[in-house]
């Protein structure tokens, strides 16, 4: 789980590598063209010299008409030489991946959109390495696995209820804004699609350009526990990264090993995100609120009560698929 700054630096390195590659390929193309067109080197030098003379005339406040005309003529001769060999006019120019910043990562002093796009791709790769993000979407949540019968506890038709619930979660993702979206708690027994739905939300929010952190509760807090005495400050970095993401998805709450350090860290994480108004999505198999309070203390339970609950019902989908 990398910080935004680490993603940014990695994206800049990617852009720099693209620029270096484009220029190297342009040099190779120039060497090949000069070998095939004997007059090409002289034509390029003529364009360079005429360009300098035109610039000097302008800097000196002189009439640039004659110099500009000579530059245009030199460029036309160069283009004609390239065309005669079957090459386009820009055959000797680097072919940058991003036309806006020419693979510099900056446009008018601001970070180019291509850098943000690379950061988004890097975050997606990070999540995909930890989950089934690539195959998790609302379109792949087949309602046939939710029984078309009344729920024994609520009396509601399970399939109709889950269709409405998933529709609400999809709308949450499509309208996502860190400043406006509420925190959610996806609650229900194992195998009902909570993680799938959370990852489907992550995919949509990532596509909107927001930073999403997805972690499983036992893995994240286990790393925190292991790093707590590390002098490099890795534990603090992990907590800060999770605290400041546009959307944090904490999967499988209730499967971690509860220690005093975990309680302190979990409380800090919730407090930080609620205090800054950043939304969090938690998935858990703990369906009894009193068990949450007993496991995590009253202070944490109080903060979790601010989350909007989405109760998943039905039968274990993994079991159904295994029996098909």
Coordinates of N, CA and C in Angstrom, one line a residue, residues 124-138 140 193-203 214 251 318 321:
X124 N -4.8 0.8 -9.1 CA -5.6 -0.4 -9.5 C -4.8 -1.6 -9.5
X125 N -3.6 -1.6 -10.0 CA -2.7 -2.8 -10.0 C -2.5 -3.3 -8.6
X126 N -2.3 -2.3 -7.7 CA -2.1 -2.6 -6.3 C -3.3 -3.4 -5.7
X127 N -4.4 -2.9 -6.0 CA -5.7 -3.5 -5.4 C -5.9 -4.9 -6.1
X128 N -5.6 -5.0 -7.4 CA -5.8 -6.2 -8.1 C -4.9 -7.3 -7.6
X129 N -3.7 -6.9 -7.1 CA -2.8 -7.9 -6.5 C -3.3 -8.5 -5.2
X130 N -4.2 -7.7 -4.6 CA -4.7 -8.1 -3.3 C -6.1 -8.7 -3.3
X131 N -6.7 -8.6 -4.5 CA -8.2 -9.0 -4.6 C -8.5 -9.4 -6.0
X132 N -9.9 -9.6 -6.1 CA -10.4 -10.0 -7.5 C -11.0 -8.7 -8.1
X133 N -10.4 -7.6 -8.0 CA -11.0 -6.3 -8.5 C -11.3 -6.4 -10.0
X134 N -10.4 -7.1 -10.8 CA -10.5 -7.1 -12.2 C -11.8 -7.8 -12.7
X135 N -12.4 -8.7 -11.8 CA -13.6 -9.4 -12.2 C -14.8 -9.0 -11.3
X136 N -14.6 -8.0 -10.5 CA -15.7 -7.6 -9.6 C -16.3 -6.3 -10.1
X137 N -17.6 -6.5 -10.5 CA -18.4 -5.3 -11.0 C -19.8 -5.6 -10.6
X138 N -20.7 -4.6 -10.7 CA -22.1 -4.8 -10.4 C -22.7 -5.7 -11.5
X140 N -21.5 -8.3 -12.8 CA -21.2 -9.7 -12.6 C -21.8 -10.2 -11.3
X193 N -21.7 -11.7 -1.1 CA -21.3 -10.7 -2.1 C -20.9 -9.4 -1.5
X194 N -20.6 -9.3 -0.2 CA -20.2 -8.0 0.4 C -18.8 -7.5 -0.2
X195 N -17.8 -8.4 -0.2 CA -16.5 -8.0 -0.8 C -16.6 -7.7 -2.3
X196 N -17.4 -8.5 -3.0 CA -17.6 -8.3 -4.4 C -18.2 -6.9 -4.7
X197 N -19.2 -6.5 -3.9 CA -19.8 -5.2 -4.0 C -18.9 -4.1 -3.7
X198 N -18.1 -4.3 -2.6 CA -17.1 -3.3 -2.2 C -16.1 -3.1 -3.3
X199 N -15.6 -4.1 -3.9 CA -14.6 -4.0 -5.0 C -15.3 -3.4 -6.2
X200 N -16.5 -3.7 -6.5 CA -17.2 -3.1 -7.6 C -17.3 -1.5 -7.4
X201 N -17.5 -1.1 -6.2 CA -17.5 0.3 -5.9 C -16.1 0.9 -6.1
X202 N -15.1 0.1 -5.6 CA -13.7 0.6 -5.8 C -13.4 0.8 -7.3
X203 N -13.8 -0.1 -8.1 CA -13.5 0.0 -9.5 C -14.1 1.3 -10.2
X214 N -7.7 -0.3 -0.7 CA -8.5 -1.5 -0.3 C -7.5 -2.4 0.5
X251 N -11.9 -4.5 4.5 CA -12.6 -5.8 4.3 C -12.5 -6.8 5.4
X318 N -21.0 -18.7 -2.7 CA -19.9 -19.6 -3.0 C -20.3 -21.1 -3.0
X321 N -22.4 -21.9 -6.1 CA -21.6 -22.0 -7.4 C -20.8 -23.3 -7.3

